Amino acid sequence: MASAGQIEKPGPTLMGSAAIGWLPTIAIILAAVIIQITIRPMLGDFYAKVLLDIGVNIVLAVSLTMVNGFTGQFSMGHAAFMAVGGYTAATVMYYGSFRLFGEASMAGGVLSSMMSDREGPVPYFTRGDLLFLASTLFGGLVAAGCGYLVGLPSLRLRGDYLAIVTLGFGEIVRVLIQALTTDALYDADEIAATPVYQFPKYIGGALGFSGLPFYNSLFWSLGLAGLTILTAYRIKSSTFGRAFLSIREDEIAAEAMGVNTTRYKVRAFVIAAFFAGMAGALFAHTSGVQLNAGELGFLKSFDIIIMVVLGGLGSISGAAFAAIILTILPELLRQPAFLVHGWIVAVPLIAGGIALRMLAARRRADTSIPKLLIGFGVAVALLAIAAAIARSRDIDLGRYRMIFYALALIVIMIARPQGLLSVREIWERGLWRGLGNWVRSLRRETGEARP
Amino acid sequence: MNEPGRPESPGEGADSHETRHGGRPARVFTGPGVPDPGLFSRVAPLLPHLVASARYHLPPVLELFLQTLLNGLAVGSLYALIALGYTMVYGILKFINFAHSDVFVLGAWVSYEVTRIAGWGGPDHPAPWWAGILVLIIAMFTCAIVGFTIERGAYKPLRRAPRLNVLITAIGVSLLLQNLGQLDFIFGTRPQGMPTLLPDRVLAEIGGHPAVVGPDGVVIANEVAPVLVRLVDVVGSATALLLMFVLDRLVFKTKMGRAMRAVSYNPGTAALMGIPVDRIISITFVIGATLAAAAGFLYSQKYSGLNQPAAPVWVLLGLKAFVAAVVGGIGNIRGAMLGGILIGLLEFFGATYIGPELKDVYVFGLLILVLLFRPGGILGSAAVEKV
């Protein structure tokens, strides 16, 4: 709510803010390069894979935040854009590699490799990487085009209708890919003989598109995640983004103030679809993943929605944070021996929360922050108890994670309707100021200690 | 199509009819206003002849059409039952109750569990005639309780919250129900086969003929399977129609129905008029859940293979029912019935005449078309947003 009402500090326009500096963009790319080159060899394969998934999930969650969070529209077909982008990029990449390099095996350099031991001197950036970059961008563009096609007619609809149309669109995409396409071509001669326009027919059908090269790496995944967050933040702090937020706050009022609501809604949709398409392209080229439209149905869309909602509708850092937590949590739940030690976190949280709560109650200060501490502590404690039970009975907690998510979704919507962070960002001063005010209010009520 | 290879059989039908009813004297109504009873008793023995003779005069094109129509109607009435729950909740609370399809799944699975515990099904343990009714009532009762709990626990605290929050909560409830249902001590993750509690009898066979073989052993015409009018379908559709009729009366002819319509029109004013809004909303949820349970039971009778509770098939079924509610005009009870039948017919006609693999595309395509050209639905009226 705060960002929509801040009239006194208008941000620069979209073009202006993009022109302000290429520095953050360059910094993000450099950071991704450094992570790929220095940190990747230090991590084990398992941790590197988790980090890779985190990157892709951040892109998905932050891009959906632009639609569901900023603009207040409820899209439930985000995975469909992912599927469109993924399949487009995979088609370009797979058949492009065959046509250009004669085979579809991995031809990338250091930046594209998730393999920790490769023989001989490996170049940093190869033509394979260039093709991957191009196909990822192309996948994003095609997904954005789809976003436009879906958005233009359906965004005249409100709220839940839009939700159901996007859901329907997602299903249509899934069914079309599964029903209308056939197995991929595997023979180089056959591929050479097939005309280019026929390639989209051979993308795997119901069995999935297999044989794709694994280009996705920490460089691509974290780099794209960083760029997505940067773009989202710049949009949010620009006039352009304020139009989004105004639609979310009150569509009729926004229209009365001269915002072309339909156009802005379509724009939000197109931008989000672009990033989701690129995330899909990276996802398609991840090792251990087989691109299958059946897995990119509404359940995947729900996963992304859960991330956005838990993070707070409209908070970029919140969505990113939730994406990180929800990627790690299933892995954590498979390690009950580790989770049992949650007591170490939970006990001080609950004890401190209760102490602060009593203090605040005595001094008639706001009790929401202690409540938050207690709530978090109780959640960790419950998790630890569940882990203890799971360990003693030899149950795989990972299987029950959806029950936790569902309960968390319901409880958060009832207890904290604006999501964990609402529209605020973690680094926004309001949060700290609020904390400072609260501490000051604690002091003020004593009335004797402070002069 | 009077092929030579087939034995003449109309007489058989008539004979069996005679023996079944022959011993009992025909009851004659002599009250005022009852038409001449002689007419029916004279026509009745001819009916089997009519049905049997239809067998020889049905071109295959028509036969395919008829079969599709029957299937479409049978499934459409189930969609309509589920759609009613969606449309009633939408009419009153203005949000999509995503958990509704899971209540439907619950109905189907409770039916299965009751049947399994009772040990019915199979050739050794045939179900008594009242088994279906009992299972239906238990399923409806269970779902009513669950529906009530959902409304009180998850949706009531959000009465004043934005609609988006309620929608997200509904998704949460839906995920919760699905995943609870998957637990080993509830329904488990394996699909199960549901025994039929209704006697699976063929009421009528229409059309169809065996392969026609010429004198020199050459097949002149392939065998055509007859259109089967199955008891399961008839009872299912009849139950669905009966429940819809009862609901229609309830909503449009009783005091409670008027209260429901008042709350749907304007909850604030309804409360000022002394209507207990919360109780009415709970009742609406319970009725919706009950209808979904009935649909679940009937579905389990029609399709014996029950998928595991979280299978995407269920969600898709629920979504199609929701589409039916939107197509008919959401918030409109008769619209939901019409939409359900329409969606069922569309699905089956599309599958038969265009191609089965794109079954879902037709339904969602229709949804998008309806929303574009008539957003209020067929029977609904477009709402104007007021400031």
JSON list of C-alpha atoms in Angstrom, two decimals, chain B residues 3-5 211-221:
[
{"chain": "B", "resi": 3, "resn": "GLU", "atom": "CA", "xyz": [-29.95, -58.46, -43.32]},
{"chain": "B", "resi": 4, "resn": "PRO", "atom": "CA", "xyz": [-30.58, -62.14, -43.90]},
{"chain": "B", "resi": 5, "resn": "GLY", "atom": "CA", "xyz": [-28.03, -63.50, -41.40]},
{"chain": "B", "resi": 211, "resn": "ALA", "atom": "CA", "xyz": [-21.11, -59.10, -39.54]},
{"chain": "B", "resi": 212, "resn": "VAL", "atom": "CA", "xyz": [-22.88, -59.88, -42.79]},
{"chain": "B", "resi": 213, "resn": "VAL", "atom": "CA", "xyz": [-21.23, -62.69, -44.66]},
{"chain": "B", "resi": 214, "resn": "GLY", "atom": "CA", "xyz": [-22.16, -63.33, -48.26]},
{"chain": "B", "resi": 215, "resn": "PRO", "atom": "CA", "xyz": [-22.76, -66.80, -49.69]},
{"chain": "B", "resi": 216, "resn": "ASP", "atom": "CA", "xyz": [-19.12, -67.11, -50.81]},
{"chain": "B", "resi": 217, "resn": "GLY", "atom": "CA", "xyz": [-17.69, -66.25, -47.39]},
{"chain": "B", "resi": 218, "resn": "VAL", "atom": "CA", "xyz": [-16.90, -62.63, -48.20]},
{"chain": "B", "resi": 219, "resn": "VAL", "atom": "CA", "xyz": [-17.68, -60.14, -45.45]},
{"chain": "B", "resi": 220, "resn": "ILE", "atom": "CA", "xyz": [-20.18, -57.70, -46.88]},
{"chain": "B", "resi": 221, "resn": "ALA", "atom": "CA", "xyz": [-20.61, -55.52, -43.81]}
]
